[in-house]
């Protein structure tokens, strides 16, 4: 039972951490969705995805904590811990999604870093940088209100030029004329994507620990149940012999 108790405590502790991270993601997402000039440059769908991920992490963490708390009692009663089984499946799916997201964010951070090193010239630059710039411009045109908030937050005007069709901010046309937003926007995007990459990597590491802890806890429970069954059989044999 010592093995079971050790892994049960580890699993409970890690799930408390992931629950806190889930609540943090949920809170940041709700704040960014409802507060103007938040400085969050990602589009609305990305913020909604952040809220969904935080909610899912919070739910899965509660599921894992409950499974860890009841693990010892389930062992004593000889019952299958269905909560831990469902938890393992959920965490496995989350870990796969998280791994893909971390790799994607790392690639995006590298592309943004390359874009920061060159001037914006439509149709020029590496393919990845051209695709990034095209995606940014299209996204800003699709969300004009969000783009106005970004220009207001960073005190800039337009994307690559203060005279382009994206020069819609409240400071455009004022004196003195502010700088274009491209450099500031790419710097902010690089910092945010890099921070998200590190956060995603930490969450992925915690999810791996949860998967390992769930497997170890299940193995310990199986061994304990087998030993208990063996002791019961030995006790029954001694009673019959007596």
PDB file of N, CA and C in Angstrom, residues 13-106:
ATOM      1  N   UNK A  13      -1.078  15.934  -6.241  1.00  0.00           N
ATOM      2  CA  UNK A  13      -0.316  17.186  -6.295  1.00  0.00           C
ATOM      3  C   UNK A  13      -0.228  17.725  -7.727  1.00  0.00           C
ATOM      4  N   UNK A  14       0.075  16.859  -8.688  1.00  0.00           N
ATOM      5  CA  UNK A  14       0.201  17.290 -10.082  1.00  0.00           C
ATOM      6  C   UNK A  14      -1.138  17.783 -10.616  1.00  0.00           C
ATOM      7  N   UNK A  15      -2.221  17.132 -10.219  1.00  0.00           N
ATOM      8  CA  UNK A  15      -3.539  17.560 -10.690  1.00  0.00           C
ATOM      9  C   UNK A  15      -3.948  18.899 -10.095  1.00  0.00           C
ATOM     10  N   UNK A  16      -3.483  19.197  -8.900  1.00  0.00           N
ATOM     11  CA  UNK A  16      -3.721  20.533  -8.337  1.00  0.00           C
ATOM     12  C   UNK A  16      -3.002  21.586  -9.182  1.00  0.00           C
ATOM     13  N   UNK A  17      -1.763  21.278  -9.588  1.00  0.00           N
ATOM     14  CA  UNK A  17      -1.013  22.214 -10.434  1.00  0.00           C
ATOM     15  C   UNK A  17      -1.691  22.422 -11.788  1.00  0.00           C
ATOM     16  N   UNK A  18      -2.124  21.325 -12.424  1.00  0.00           N
ATOM     17  CA  UNK A  18      -2.777  21.460 -13.731  1.00  0.00           C
ATOM     18  C   UNK A  18      -4.129  22.166 -13.605  1.00  0.00           C
ATOM     19  N   UNK A  19      -4.811  21.987 -12.471  1.00  0.00           N
ATOM     20  CA  UNK A  19      -6.066  22.704 -12.253  1.00  0.00           C
ATOM     21  C   UNK A  19      -5.813  24.209 -12.141  1.00  0.00           C
ATOM     22  N   UNK A  20      -4.746  24.589 -11.453  1.00  0.00           N
ATOM     23  CA  UNK A  20      -4.386  26.007 -11.337  1.00  0.00           C
ATOM     24  C   UNK A  20      -4.049  26.584 -12.714  1.00  0.00           C
ATOM     25  N   UNK A  21      -3.284  25.819 -13.513  1.00  0.00           N
ATOM     26  CA  UNK A  21      -2.945  26.278 -14.863  1.00  0.00           C
ATOM     27  C   UNK A  21      -4.200  26.385 -15.730  1.00  0.00           C
ATOM     28  N   UNK A  22      -5.113  25.427 -15.571  1.00  0.00           N
ATOM     29  CA  UNK A  22      -6.368  25.486 -16.317  1.00  0.00           C
ATOM     30  C   UNK A  22      -7.183  26.714 -15.960  1.00  0.00           C
ATOM     31  N   UNK A  23      -7.258  27.023 -14.677  1.00  0.00           N
ATOM     32  CA  UNK A  23      -7.989  28.222 -14.256  1.00  0.00           C
ATOM     33  C   UNK A  23      -7.305  29.492 -14.759  1.00  0.00           C
ATOM     34  N   UNK A  24      -5.953  29.467 -14.801  1.00  0.00           N
ATOM     35  CA  UNK A  24      -5.229  30.627 -15.315  1.00  0.00           C
ATOM     36  C   UNK A  24      -5.515  30.837 -16.801  1.00  0.00           C
ATOM     37  N   UNK A  25      -5.483  29.757 -17.579  1.00  0.00           N
ATOM     38  CA  UNK A  25      -5.793  29.859 -19.007  1.00  0.00           C
ATOM     39  C   UNK A  25      -7.225  30.338 -19.224  1.00  0.00           C
ATOM     40  N   UNK A  26      -8.129  29.807 -18.427  1.00  0.00           N
ATOM     41  CA  UNK A  26      -9.537  30.197 -18.531  1.00  0.00           C
ATOM     42  C   UNK A  26      -9.710  31.669 -18.189  1.00  0.00           C
ATOM     43  N   UNK A  27      -9.071  32.120 -17.115  1.00  0.00           N
ATOM     44  CA  UNK A  27      -9.191  33.520 -16.708  1.00  0.00           C
ATOM     45  C   UNK A  27      -8.585  34.481 -17.717  1.00  0.00           C
ATOM     46  N   UNK A  28      -7.394  34.138 -18.234  1.00  0.00           N
ATOM     47  CA  UNK A  28      -6.748  35.001 -19.234  1.00  0.00           C
ATOM     48  C   UNK A  28      -7.587  35.071 -20.503  1.00  0.00           C
ATOM     49  N   UNK A  29      -8.149  33.935 -20.915  1.00  0.00           N
ATOM     50  CA  UNK A  29      -8.980  33.918 -22.114  1.00  0.00           C
ATOM     51  C   UNK A  29     -10.227  34.771 -21.969  1.00  0.00           C
ATOM     52  N   UNK A  30     -10.907  34.657 -20.834  1.00  0.00           N
ATOM     53  CA  UNK A  30     -12.111  35.464 -20.606  1.00  0.00           C
ATOM     54  C   UNK A  30     -11.758  36.944 -20.526  1.00  0.00           C
ATOM     55  N   UNK A  31     -10.633  37.246 -19.867  1.00  0.00           N
ATOM     56  CA  UNK A  31     -10.197  38.653 -19.760  1.00  0.00           C
ATOM     57  C   UNK A  31      -9.889  39.232 -21.140  1.00  0.00           C
ATOM     58  N   UNK A  32      -9.151  38.461 -21.963  1.00  0.00           N
ATOM     59  CA  UNK A  32      -8.789  38.945 -23.298  1.00  0.00           C
ATOM     60  C   UNK A  32     -10.011  39.088 -24.197  1.00  0.00           C
ATOM     61  N   UNK A  33     -11.027  38.249 -23.955  1.00  0.00           N
ATOM     62  CA  UNK A  33     -12.217  38.277 -24.811  1.00  0.00           C
ATOM     63  C   UNK A  33     -13.091  39.483 -24.515  1.00  0.00           C
ATOM     64  N   UNK A  34     -13.107  39.946 -23.266  1.00  0.00           N
ATOM     65  CA  UNK A  34     -14.038  41.005 -22.873  1.00  0.00           C
ATOM     66  C   UNK A  34     -13.370  42.350 -22.606  1.00  0.00           C
ATOM     67  N   UNK A  35     -12.055  42.377 -22.524  1.00  0.00           N
ATOM     68  CA  UNK A  35     -11.394  43.652 -22.245  1.00  0.00           C
ATOM     69  C   UNK A  35     -10.803  44.214 -23.514  1.00  0.00           C
ATOM     70  N   UNK A  36     -11.159  45.433 -23.827  1.00  0.00           N
ATOM     71  CA  UNK A  36     -10.586  46.095 -24.992  1.00  0.00           C
ATOM     72  C   UNK A  36      -9.147  46.519 -24.692  1.00  0.00           C
ATOM     73  N   UNK A  37      -8.350  46.609 -25.751  1.00  0.00           N
ATOM     74  CA  UNK A  37      -6.950  47.017 -25.657  1.00  0.00           C
ATOM     75  C   UNK A  37      -6.171  46.128 -24.691  1.00  0.00           C
ATOM     76  N   UNK A  38      -6.437  44.808 -24.760  1.00  0.00           N
ATOM     77  CA  UNK A  38      -5.753  43.887 -23.851  1.00  0.00           C
ATOM     78  C   UNK A  38      -4.317  43.610 -24.280  1.00  0.00           C
ATOM     79  N   UNK A  39      -3.976  43.944 -25.519  1.00  0.00           N
ATOM     80  CA  UNK A  39      -2.633  43.664 -26.006  1.00  0.00           C
ATOM     81  C   UNK A  39      -2.470  42.243 -26.513  1.00  0.00           C
ATOM     82  N   UNK A  40      -3.539  41.445 -26.477  1.00  0.00           N
ATOM     83  CA  UNK A  40      -3.492  40.092 -27.017  1.00  0.00           C
ATOM     84  C   UNK A  40      -3.691  40.191 -28.523  1.00  0.00           C
ATOM     85  N   UNK A  41      -2.684  39.824 -29.289  1.00  0.00           N
ATOM     86  CA  UNK A  41      -2.752  40.049 -30.729  1.00  0.00           C
ATOM     87  C   UNK A  41      -3.374  38.892 -31.486  1.00  0.00           C
ATOM     88  N   UNK A  42      -3.567  37.749 -30.824  1.00  0.00           N
ATOM     89  CA  UNK A  42      -4.155  36.618 -31.520  1.00  0.00           C
ATOM     90  C   UNK A  42      -5.642  36.859 -31.739  1.00  0.00           C
ATOM     91  N   UNK A  43      -6.187  36.213 -32.762  1.00  0.00           N
ATOM     92  CA  UNK A  43      -7.570  36.451 -33.149  1.00  0.00           C
ATOM     93  C   UNK A  43      -8.541  35.844 -32.139  1.00  0.00           C
ATOM     94  N   UNK A  44      -9.832  36.133 -32.338  1.00  0.00           N
ATOM     95  CA  UNK A  44     -10.856  35.709 -31.388  1.00  0.00           C
ATOM     96  C   UNK A  44     -10.939  34.202 -31.276  1.00  0.00           C
ATOM     97  N   UNK A  45     -10.772  33.494 -32.397  1.00  0.00           N
ATOM     98  CA  UNK A  45     -10.869  32.032 -32.347  1.00  0.00           C
ATOM     99  C   UNK A  45      -9.765  31.438 -31.475  1.00  0.00           C
ATOM    100  N   UNK A  46      -8.574  32.055 -31.503  1.00  0.00           N
ATOM    101  CA  UNK A  46      -7.478  31.568 -30.671  1.00  0.00           C
ATOM    102  C   UNK A  46      -7.781  31.794 -29.189  1.00  0.00           C
ATOM    103  N   UNK A  47      -8.398  32.930 -28.874  1.00  0.00           N
ATOM    104  CA  UNK A  47      -8.781  33.206 -27.487  1.00  0.00           C
ATOM    105  C   UNK A  47      -9.856  32.221 -27.030  1.00  0.00           C
ATOM    106  N   UNK A  48     -10.834  31.948 -27.896  1.00  0.00           N
ATOM    107  CA  UNK A  48     -11.869  30.973 -27.564  1.00  0.00           C
ATOM    108  C   UNK A  48     -11.278  29.581 -27.370  1.00  0.00           C
ATOM    109  N   UNK A  49     -10.289  29.239 -28.201  1.00  0.00           N
ATOM    110  CA  UNK A  49      -9.609  27.955 -28.045  1.00  0.00           C
ATOM    111  C   UNK A  49      -8.883  27.888 -26.708  1.00  0.00           C
ATOM    112  N   UNK A  50      -8.304  28.999 -26.288  1.00  0.00           N
ATOM    113  CA  UNK A  50      -7.621  29.075 -24.998  1.00  0.00           C
ATOM    114  C   UNK A  50      -8.606  28.847 -23.852  1.00  0.00           C
ATOM    115  N   UNK A  51      -9.799  29.425 -23.965  1.00  0.00           N
ATOM    116  CA  UNK A  51     -10.842  29.234 -22.946  1.00  0.00           C
ATOM    117  C   UNK A  51     -11.285  27.774 -22.897  1.00  0.00           C
ATOM    118  N   UNK A  52     -11.484  27.177 -24.077  1.00  0.00           N
ATOM    119  CA  UNK A  52     -11.910  25.778 -24.134  1.00  0.00           C
ATOM    120  C   UNK A  52     -10.847  24.854 -23.542  1.00  0.00           C
ATOM    121  N   UNK A  53      -9.576  25.124 -23.861  1.00  0.00           N
ATOM    122  CA  UNK A  53      -8.481  24.305 -23.340  1.00  0.00           C
ATOM    123  C   UNK A  53      -8.373  24.440 -21.825  1.00  0.00           C
ATOM    124  N   UNK A  54      -8.510  25.660 -21.307  1.00  0.00           N
ATOM    125  CA  UNK A  54      -8.463  25.856 -19.859  1.00  0.00           C
ATOM    126  C   UNK A  54      -9.605  25.142 -19.150  1.00  0.00           C
ATOM    127  N   UNK A  55     -10.815  25.198 -19.723  1.00  0.00           N
ATOM    128  CA  UNK A  55     -11.967  24.512 -19.134  1.00  0.00           C
ATOM    129  C   UNK A  55     -11.764  23.004 -19.134  1.00  0.00           C
ATOM    130  N   UNK A  56     -11.239  22.483 -20.248  1.00  0.00           N
ATOM    131  CA  UNK A  56     -10.998  21.043 -20.347  1.00  0.00           C
ATOM    132  C   UNK A  56      -9.926  20.596 -19.367  1.00  0.00           C
ATOM    133  N   UNK A  57      -8.856  21.400 -19.227  1.00  0.00           N
ATOM    134  CA  UNK A  57      -7.804  21.066 -18.263  1.00  0.00           C
ATOM    135  C   UNK A  57      -8.342  21.046 -16.841  1.00  0.00           C
ATOM    136  N   UNK A  58      -9.210  22.000 -16.520  1.00  0.00           N
ATOM    137  CA  UNK A  58      -9.790  22.064 -15.179  1.00  0.00           C
ATOM    138  C   UNK A  58     -10.661  20.843 -14.906  1.00  0.00           C
ATOM    139  N   UNK A  59     -11.474  20.457 -15.899  1.00  0.00           N
ATOM    140  CA  UNK A  59     -12.342  19.280 -15.746  1.00  0.00           C
ATOM    141  C   UNK A  59     -11.524  18.000 -15.583  1.00  0.00           C
ATOM    142  N   UNK A  60     -10.513  17.834 -16.439  1.00  0.00           N
ATOM    143  CA  UNK A  60      -9.688  16.622 -16.382  1.00  0.00           C
ATOM    144  C   UNK A  60      -8.902  16.563 -15.074  1.00  0.00           C
ATOM    145  N   UNK A  61      -8.434  17.710 -14.593  1.00  0.00           N
ATOM    146  CA  UNK A  61      -7.696  17.740 -13.324  1.00  0.00           C
ATOM    147  C   UNK A  61      -8.585  17.322 -12.159  1.00  0.00           C
ATOM    148  N   UNK A  62      -9.826  17.792 -12.155  1.00  0.00           N
ATOM    149  CA  UNK A  62     -10.773  17.386 -11.114  1.00  0.00           C
ATOM    150  C   UNK A  62     -11.049  15.887 -11.193  1.00  0.00           C
ATOM    151  N   UNK A  63     -11.149  15.379 -12.417  1.00  0.00           N
ATOM    152  CA  UNK A  63     -11.367  13.941 -12.614  1.00  0.00           C
ATOM    153  C   UNK A  63     -10.193  13.140 -12.071  1.00  0.00           C
ATOM    154  N   UNK A  64      -8.975  13.577 -12.380  1.00  0.00           N
ATOM    155  CA  UNK A  64      -7.794  12.876 -11.900  1.00  0.00           C
ATOM    156  C   UNK A  64      -7.630  12.960 -10.391  1.00  0.00           C
ATOM    157  N   UNK A  65      -7.933  14.129  -9.826  1.00  0.00           N
ATOM    158  CA  UNK A  65      -7.829  14.283  -8.370  1.00  0.00           C
ATOM    159  C   UNK A  65      -8.821  13.361  -7.669  1.00  0.00           C
ATOM    160  N   UNK A  66     -10.047  13.296  -8.202  1.00  0.00           N
ATOM    161  CA  UNK A  66     -11.048  12.411  -7.606  1.00  0.00           C
ATOM    162  C   UNK A  66     -10.653  10.954  -7.723  1.00  0.00           C
ATOM    163  N   UNK A  67     -10.078  10.578  -8.877  1.00  0.00           N
ATOM    164  CA  UNK A  67      -9.635   9.192  -9.043  1.00  0.00           C
ATOM    165  C   UNK A  67      -8.506   8.838  -8.102  1.00  0.00           C
ATOM    166  N   UNK A  68      -7.587   9.787  -7.870  1.00  0.00           N
ATOM    167  CA  UNK A  68      -6.476   9.534  -6.955  1.00  0.00           C
ATOM    168  C   UNK A  68      -6.953   9.433  -5.504  1.00  0.00           C
ATOM    169  N   UNK A  69      -7.910  10.282  -5.125  1.00  0.00           N
ATOM    170  CA  UNK A  69      -8.430  10.259  -3.753  1.00  0.00           C
ATOM    171  C   UNK A  69      -9.119   8.942  -3.442  1.00  0.00           C
ATOM    172  N   UNK A  70      -9.895   8.427  -4.407  1.00  0.00           N
ATOM    173  CA  UNK A  70     -10.665   7.199  -4.176  1.00  0.00           C
ATOM    174  C   UNK A  70      -9.898   5.936  -4.538  1.00  0.00           C
ATOM    175  N   UNK A  71      -8.635   6.075  -4.973  1.00  0.00           N
ATOM    176  CA  UNK A  71      -7.884   4.911  -5.445  1.00  0.00           C
ATOM    177  C   UNK A  71      -7.710   3.864  -4.346  1.00  0.00           C
ATOM    178  N   UNK A  72      -7.317   4.311  -3.148  1.00  0.00           N
ATOM    179  CA  UNK A  72      -7.057   3.364  -2.063  1.00  0.00           C
ATOM    180  C   UNK A  72      -8.331   2.644  -1.634  1.00  0.00           C
ATOM    181  N   UNK A  73      -9.439   3.376  -1.585  1.00  0.00           N
ATOM    182  CA  UNK A  73     -10.707   2.752  -1.197  1.00  0.00           C
ATOM    183  C   UNK A  73     -11.152   1.729  -2.243  1.00  0.00           C
ATOM    184  N   UNK A  74     -10.938   2.062  -3.534  1.00  0.00           N
ATOM    185  CA  UNK A  74     -11.295   1.115  -4.584  1.00  0.00           C
ATOM    186  C   UNK A  74     -10.458  -0.157  -4.490  1.00  0.00           C
ATOM    187  N   UNK A  75      -9.189   0.004  -4.082  1.00  0.00           N
ATOM    188  CA  UNK A  75      -8.321  -1.165  -3.930  1.00  0.00           C
ATOM    189  C   UNK A  75      -8.839  -2.078  -2.816  1.00  0.00           C
ATOM    190  N   UNK A  76      -9.206  -1.458  -1.683  1.00  0.00           N
ATOM    191  CA  UNK A  76      -9.707  -2.232  -0.545  1.00  0.00           C
ATOM    192  C   UNK A  76     -10.983  -2.970  -0.906  1.00  0.00           C
ATOM    193  N   UNK A  77     -11.853  -2.309  -1.654  1.00  0.00           N
ATOM    194  CA  UNK A  77     -13.125  -2.927  -2.044  1.00  0.00           C
ATOM    195  C   UNK A  77     -12.995  -3.849  -3.247  1.00  0.00           C
ATOM    196  N   UNK A  78     -11.822  -3.834  -3.879  1.00  0.00           N
ATOM    197  CA  UNK A  78     -11.621  -4.695  -5.041  1.00  0.00           C
ATOM    198  C   UNK A  78     -12.392  -4.260  -6.266  1.00  0.00           C
ATOM    199  N   UNK A  79     -12.628  -2.953  -6.398  1.00  0.00           N
ATOM    200  CA  UNK A  79     -13.377  -2.425  -7.538  1.00  0.00           C
ATOM    201  C   UNK A  79     -12.444  -1.803  -8.575  1.00  0.00           C
ATOM    202  N   UNK A  80     -12.922  -1.757  -9.813  1.00  0.00           N
ATOM    203  CA  UNK A  80     -12.175  -1.099 -10.885  1.00  0.00           C
ATOM    204  C   UNK A  80     -12.337   0.410 -10.767  1.00  0.00           C
ATOM    205  N   UNK A  81     -11.229   1.113 -10.837  1.00  0.00           N
ATOM    206  CA  UNK A  81     -11.262   2.575 -10.721  1.00  0.00           C
ATOM    207  C   UNK A  81     -11.562   3.171 -12.104  1.00  0.00           C
ATOM    208  N   UNK A  82     -12.847   3.233 -12.427  1.00  0.00           N
ATOM    209  CA  UNK A  82     -13.254   3.751 -13.738  1.00  0.00           C
ATOM    210  C   UNK A  82     -12.871   5.219 -13.918  1.00  0.00           C
ATOM    211  N   UNK A  83     -12.849   5.965 -12.815  1.00  0.00           N
ATOM    212  CA  UNK A  83     -12.478   7.380 -12.892  1.00  0.00           C
ATOM    213  C   UNK A  83     -11.063   7.545 -13.421  1.00  0.00           C
ATOM    214  N   UNK A  84     -10.132   6.731 -12.926  1.00  0.00           N
ATOM    215  CA  UNK A  84      -8.757   6.817 -13.393  1.00  0.00           C
ATOM    216  C   UNK A  84      -8.622   6.358 -14.837  1.00  0.00           C
ATOM    217  N   UNK A  85      -9.446   5.391 -15.236  1.00  0.00           N
ATOM    218  CA  UNK A  85      -9.399   4.920 -16.625  1.00  0.00           C
ATOM    219  C   UNK A  85      -9.817   6.036 -17.580  1.00  0.00           C
ATOM    220  N   UNK A  86     -10.951   6.683 -17.272  1.00  0.00           N
ATOM    221  CA  UNK A  86     -11.400   7.805 -18.096  1.00  0.00           C
ATOM    222  C   UNK A  86     -10.390   8.943 -18.055  1.00  0.00           C
ATOM    223  N   UNK A  87      -9.818   9.167 -16.895  1.00  0.00           N
ATOM    224  CA  UNK A  87      -8.815  10.226 -16.742  1.00  0.00           C
ATOM    225  C   UNK A  87      -7.603   9.963 -17.629  1.00  0.00           C
ATOM    226  N   UNK A  88      -7.138   8.722 -17.649  1.00  0.00           N
ATOM    227  CA  UNK A  88      -5.983   8.368 -18.462  1.00  0.00           C
ATOM    228  C   UNK A  88      -6.259   8.635 -19.943  1.00  0.00           C
ATOM    229  N   UNK A  89      -7.451   8.260 -20.397  1.00  0.00           N
ATOM    230  CA  UNK A  89      -7.807   8.466 -21.807  1.00  0.00           C
ATOM    231  C   UNK A  89      -7.842   9.962 -22.128  1.00  0.00           C
ATOM    232  N   UNK A  90      -8.483  10.750 -21.257  1.00  0.00           N
ATOM    233  CA  UNK A  90      -8.569  12.201 -21.471  1.00  0.00           C
ATOM    234  C   UNK A  90      -7.178  12.836 -21.507  1.00  0.00           C
ATOM    235  N   UNK A  91      -6.321  12.466 -20.555  1.00  0.00           N
ATOM    236  CA  UNK A  91      -4.986  13.060 -20.485  1.00  0.00           C
ATOM    237  C   UNK A  91      -4.151  12.654 -21.695  1.00  0.00           C
ATOM    238  N   UNK A  92      -4.315  11.420 -22.148  1.00  0.00           N
ATOM    239  CA  UNK A  92      -3.577  10.963 -23.325  1.00  0.00           C
ATOM    240  C   UNK A  92      -3.948  11.795 -24.559  1.00  0.00           C
ATOM    241  N   UNK A  93      -5.247  12.041 -24.734  1.00  0.00           N
ATOM    242  CA  UNK A  93      -5.706  12.864 -25.861  1.00  0.00           C
ATOM    243  C   UNK A  93      -5.185  14.289 -25.714  1.00  0.00           C
ATOM    244  N   UNK A  94      -5.278  14.831 -24.493  1.00  0.00           N
ATOM    245  CA  UNK A  94      -4.782  16.185 -24.251  1.00  0.00           C
ATOM    246  C   UNK A  94      -3.278  16.292 -24.506  1.00  0.00           C
ATOM    247  N   UNK A  95      -2.523  15.276 -24.095  1.00  0.00           N
ATOM    248  CA  UNK A  95      -1.071  15.307 -24.277  1.00  0.00           C
ATOM    249  C   UNK A  95      -0.710  15.300 -25.762  1.00  0.00           C
ATOM    250  N   UNK A  96      -1.441  14.533 -26.556  1.00  0.00           N
ATOM    251  CA  UNK A  96      -1.179  14.502 -27.997  1.00  0.00           C
ATOM    252  C   UNK A  96      -1.460  15.872 -28.613  1.00  0.00           C
ATOM    253  N   UNK A  97      -2.624  16.457 -28.248  1.00  0.00           N
ATOM    254  CA  UNK A  97      -2.971  17.789 -28.759  1.00  0.00           C
ATOM    255  C   UNK A  97      -1.943  18.813 -28.301  1.00  0.00           C
ATOM    256  N   UNK A  98      -1.521  18.708 -27.039  1.00  0.00           N
ATOM    257  CA  UNK A  98      -0.555  19.664 -26.488  1.00  0.00           C
ATOM    258  C   UNK A  98       0.790  19.550 -27.191  1.00  0.00           C
ATOM    259  N   UNK A  99       1.218  18.314 -27.484  1.00  0.00           N
ATOM    260  CA  UNK A  99       2.493  18.128 -28.168  1.00  0.00           C
ATOM    261  C   UNK A  99       2.471  18.759 -29.556  1.00  0.00           C
ATOM    262  N   UNK A 100       1.358  18.555 -30.276  1.00  0.00           N
ATOM    263  CA  UNK A 100       1.229  19.166 -31.604  1.00  0.00           C
ATOM    264  C   UNK A 100       1.235  20.688 -31.495  1.00  0.00           C
ATOM    265  N   UNK A 101       0.526  21.218 -30.480  1.00  0.00           N
ATOM    266  CA  UNK A 101       0.455  22.667 -30.297  1.00  0.00           C
ATOM    267  C   UNK A 101       1.824  23.254 -29.964  1.00  0.00           C
ATOM    268  N   UNK A 102       2.599  22.571 -29.136  1.00  0.00           N
ATOM    269  CA  UNK A 102       3.927  23.073 -28.755  1.00  0.00           C
ATOM    270  C   UNK A 102       4.846  23.113 -29.973  1.00  0.00           C
ATOM    271  N   UNK A 103       4.825  22.052 -30.770  1.00  0.00           N
ATOM    272  CA  UNK A 103       5.652  22.024 -31.983  1.00  0.00           C
ATOM    273  C   UNK A 103       5.229  23.138 -32.941  1.00  0.00           C
ATOM    274  N   UNK A 104       3.910  23.298 -33.106  1.00  0.00           N
ATOM    275  CA  UNK A 104       3.400  24.342 -34.004  1.00  0.00           C
ATOM    276  C   UNK A 104       3.813  25.736 -33.521  1.00  0.00           C
ATOM    277  N   UNK A 105       3.674  26.000 -32.224  1.00  0.00           N
ATOM    278  CA  UNK A 105       4.042  27.306 -31.681  1.00  0.00           C
ATOM    279  C   UNK A 105       5.539  27.565 -31.796  1.00  0.00           C
ATOM    280  N   UNK A 106       6.341  26.505 -31.630  1.00  0.00           N
ATOM    281  CA  UNK A 106       7.786  26.670 -31.777  1.00  0.00           C
ATOM    282  C   UNK A 106       8.136  27.046 -33.218  1.00  0.00           C
TER     283      UNK A 106
END
